[in-house]
PDB file of C-alpha atoms in Angstrom:
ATOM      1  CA  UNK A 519      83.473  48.932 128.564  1.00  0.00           C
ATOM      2  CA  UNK A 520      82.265  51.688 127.510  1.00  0.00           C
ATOM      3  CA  UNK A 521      84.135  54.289 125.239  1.00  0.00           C
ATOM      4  CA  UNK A 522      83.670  58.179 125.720  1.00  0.00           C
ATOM      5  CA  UNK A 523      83.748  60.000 122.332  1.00  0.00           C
ATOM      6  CA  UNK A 524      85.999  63.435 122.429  1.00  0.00           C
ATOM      7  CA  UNK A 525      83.974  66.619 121.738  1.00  0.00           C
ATOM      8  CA  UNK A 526      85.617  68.377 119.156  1.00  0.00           C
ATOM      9  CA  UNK A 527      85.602  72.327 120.117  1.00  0.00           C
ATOM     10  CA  UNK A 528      84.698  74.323 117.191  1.00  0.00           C
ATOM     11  CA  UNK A 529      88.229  76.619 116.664  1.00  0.00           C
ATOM     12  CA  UNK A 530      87.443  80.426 116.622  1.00  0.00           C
ATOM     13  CA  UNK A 531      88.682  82.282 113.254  1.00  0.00           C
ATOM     14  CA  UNK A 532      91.579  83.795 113.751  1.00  0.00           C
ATOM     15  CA  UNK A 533      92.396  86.632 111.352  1.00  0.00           C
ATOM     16  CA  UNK A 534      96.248  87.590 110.615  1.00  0.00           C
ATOM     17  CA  UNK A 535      96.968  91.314 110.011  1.00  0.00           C
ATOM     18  CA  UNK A 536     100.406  92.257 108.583  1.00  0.00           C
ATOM     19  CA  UNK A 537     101.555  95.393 107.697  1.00  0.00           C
ATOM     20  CA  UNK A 538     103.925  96.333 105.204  1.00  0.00           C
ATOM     21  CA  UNK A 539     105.626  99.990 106.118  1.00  0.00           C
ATOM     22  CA  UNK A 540     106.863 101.059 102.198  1.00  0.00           C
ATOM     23  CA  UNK A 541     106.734 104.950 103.172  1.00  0.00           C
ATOM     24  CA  UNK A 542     110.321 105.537 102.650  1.00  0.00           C
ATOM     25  CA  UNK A 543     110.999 104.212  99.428  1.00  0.00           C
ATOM     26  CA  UNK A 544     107.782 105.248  97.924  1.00  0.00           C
ATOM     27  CA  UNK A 545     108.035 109.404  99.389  1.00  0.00           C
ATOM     28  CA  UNK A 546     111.698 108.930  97.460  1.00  0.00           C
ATOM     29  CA  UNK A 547     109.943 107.991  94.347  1.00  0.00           C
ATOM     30  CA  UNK A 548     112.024 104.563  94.391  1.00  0.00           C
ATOM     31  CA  UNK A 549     109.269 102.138  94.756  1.00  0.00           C
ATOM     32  CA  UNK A 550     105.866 101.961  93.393  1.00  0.00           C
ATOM     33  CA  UNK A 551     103.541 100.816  96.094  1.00  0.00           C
ATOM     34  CA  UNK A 552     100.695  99.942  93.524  1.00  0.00           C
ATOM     35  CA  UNK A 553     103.310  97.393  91.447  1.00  0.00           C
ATOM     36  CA  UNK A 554     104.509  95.796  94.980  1.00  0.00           C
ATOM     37  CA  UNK A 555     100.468  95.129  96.041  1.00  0.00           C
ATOM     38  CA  UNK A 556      99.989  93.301  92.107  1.00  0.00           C
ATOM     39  CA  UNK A 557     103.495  91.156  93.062  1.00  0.00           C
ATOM     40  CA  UNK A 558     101.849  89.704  96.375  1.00  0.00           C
ATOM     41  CA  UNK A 559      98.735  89.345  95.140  1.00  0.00           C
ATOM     42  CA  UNK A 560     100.217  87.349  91.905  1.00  0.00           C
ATOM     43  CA  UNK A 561     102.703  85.559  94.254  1.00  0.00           C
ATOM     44  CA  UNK A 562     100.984  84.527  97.262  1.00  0.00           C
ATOM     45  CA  UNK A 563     100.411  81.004  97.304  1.00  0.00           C
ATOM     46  CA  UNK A 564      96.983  78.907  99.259  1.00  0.00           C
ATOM     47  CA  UNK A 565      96.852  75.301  99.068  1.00  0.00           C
ATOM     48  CA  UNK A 566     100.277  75.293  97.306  1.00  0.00           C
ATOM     49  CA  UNK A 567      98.700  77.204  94.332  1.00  0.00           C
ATOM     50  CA  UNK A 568      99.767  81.145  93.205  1.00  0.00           C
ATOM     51  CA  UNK A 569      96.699  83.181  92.372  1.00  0.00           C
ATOM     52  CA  UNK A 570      94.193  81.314  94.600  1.00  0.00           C
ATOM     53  CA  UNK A 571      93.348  83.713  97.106  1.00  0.00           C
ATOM     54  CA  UNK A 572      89.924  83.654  97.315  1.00  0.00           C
ATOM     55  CA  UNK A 573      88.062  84.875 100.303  1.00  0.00           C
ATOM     56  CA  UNK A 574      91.033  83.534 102.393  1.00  0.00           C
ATOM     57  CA  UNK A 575      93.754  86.568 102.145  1.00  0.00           C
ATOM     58  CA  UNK A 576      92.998  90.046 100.835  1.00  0.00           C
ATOM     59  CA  UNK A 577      95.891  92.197  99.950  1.00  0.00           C
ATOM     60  CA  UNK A 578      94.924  96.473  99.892  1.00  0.00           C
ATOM     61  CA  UNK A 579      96.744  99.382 100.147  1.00  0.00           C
ATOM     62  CA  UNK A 580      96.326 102.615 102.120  1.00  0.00           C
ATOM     63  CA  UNK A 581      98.383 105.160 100.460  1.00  0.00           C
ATOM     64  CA  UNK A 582     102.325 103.745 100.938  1.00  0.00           C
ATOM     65  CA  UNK A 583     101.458 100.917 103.526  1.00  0.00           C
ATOM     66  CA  UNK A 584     100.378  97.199 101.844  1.00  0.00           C
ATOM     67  CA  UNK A 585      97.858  95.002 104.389  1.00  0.00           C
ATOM     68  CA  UNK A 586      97.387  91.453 104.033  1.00  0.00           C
ATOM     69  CA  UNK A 587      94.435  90.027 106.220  1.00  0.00           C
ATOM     70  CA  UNK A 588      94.670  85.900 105.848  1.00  0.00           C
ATOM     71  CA  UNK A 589      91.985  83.845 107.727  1.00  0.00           C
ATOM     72  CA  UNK A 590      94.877  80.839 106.863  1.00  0.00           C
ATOM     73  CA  UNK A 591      97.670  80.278 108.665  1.00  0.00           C
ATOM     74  CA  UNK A 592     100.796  82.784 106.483  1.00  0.00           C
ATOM     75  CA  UNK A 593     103.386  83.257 108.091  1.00  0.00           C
ATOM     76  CA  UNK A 594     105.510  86.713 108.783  1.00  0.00           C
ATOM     77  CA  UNK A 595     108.420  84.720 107.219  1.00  0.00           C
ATOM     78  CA  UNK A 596     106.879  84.294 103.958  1.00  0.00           C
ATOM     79  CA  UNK A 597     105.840  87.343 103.265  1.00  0.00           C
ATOM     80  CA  UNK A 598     109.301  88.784 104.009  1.00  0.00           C
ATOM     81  CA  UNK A 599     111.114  86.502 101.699  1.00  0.00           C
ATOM     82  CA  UNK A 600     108.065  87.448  99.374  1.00  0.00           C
ATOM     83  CA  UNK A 601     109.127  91.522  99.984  1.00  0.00           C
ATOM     84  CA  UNK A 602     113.382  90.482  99.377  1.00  0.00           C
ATOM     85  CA  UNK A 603     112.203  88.994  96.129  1.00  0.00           C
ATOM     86  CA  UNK A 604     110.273  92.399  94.965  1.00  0.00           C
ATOM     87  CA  UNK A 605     112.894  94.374  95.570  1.00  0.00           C
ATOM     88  CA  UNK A 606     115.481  91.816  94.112  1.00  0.00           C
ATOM     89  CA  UNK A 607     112.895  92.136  90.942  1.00  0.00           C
ATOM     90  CA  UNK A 608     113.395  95.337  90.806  1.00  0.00           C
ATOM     91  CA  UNK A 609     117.022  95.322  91.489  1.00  0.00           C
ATOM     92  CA  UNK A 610     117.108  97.331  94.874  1.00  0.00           C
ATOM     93  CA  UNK A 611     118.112  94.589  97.245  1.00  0.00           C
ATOM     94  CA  UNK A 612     121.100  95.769  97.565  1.00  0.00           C
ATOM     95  CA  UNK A 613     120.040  99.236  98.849  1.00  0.00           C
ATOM     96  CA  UNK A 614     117.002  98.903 100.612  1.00  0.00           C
ATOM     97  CA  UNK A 615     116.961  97.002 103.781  1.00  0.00           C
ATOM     98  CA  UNK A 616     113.762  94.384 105.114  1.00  0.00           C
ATOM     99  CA  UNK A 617     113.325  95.572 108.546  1.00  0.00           C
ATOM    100  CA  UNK A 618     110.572  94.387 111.156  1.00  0.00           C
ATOM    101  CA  UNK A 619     109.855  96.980 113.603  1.00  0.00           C
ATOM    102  CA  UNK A 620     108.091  94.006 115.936  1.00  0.00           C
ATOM    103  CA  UNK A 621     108.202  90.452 116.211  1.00  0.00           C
TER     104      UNK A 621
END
């Protein structure tokens, strides 16, 4: 008997863009859109490790929006808890609400 060998596909890279609206807060002079890019990129964790982004995820900013590209799988999740614990940092929790205008 012969046994037939699986073909592995090779997976297309799949890029994940999010986008992080901080507009409001940062036209108000409340938050510092510059201070809230250095938190993710200092925070973010790959392979269970903070400050090993690599190539994998790139955090910018354009003005008052933050984008993080990840060729890894991040979730929308994380980076939300990662956003409540900013603003907890900087002791605006309590006033500013985390809201996703899509899902």
């Amino acid at each position: 008997m012969v046994k037939a060998k699986a073909v592995k596909t090779p997976k297309r890279k799949t890029t994940l863009k999010f986008t992080i609206d901080c507009s409001h807060p940062v036209d108000d002079g409340i938050m510092d859109a510059s201070s809230f890019e250095k938190f993710l990129v200092d925070k973010i964790k790959v392979g269970k490790k903070t400050g090993n982004l690599g190539d994998l995820v790139t955090v910018s900013r354009e003005k008052a929006k933050v984008l993080v590209n990840s060729d890894i799988a991040l979730s929308k999740r994380y980076l939300k808890y990662l956003s409540k614990k900013y603003l907890k940092k900087q002791q605006l929790r309590d006033w500013l609400p985390l809201i996703s205008n899509n899902k």
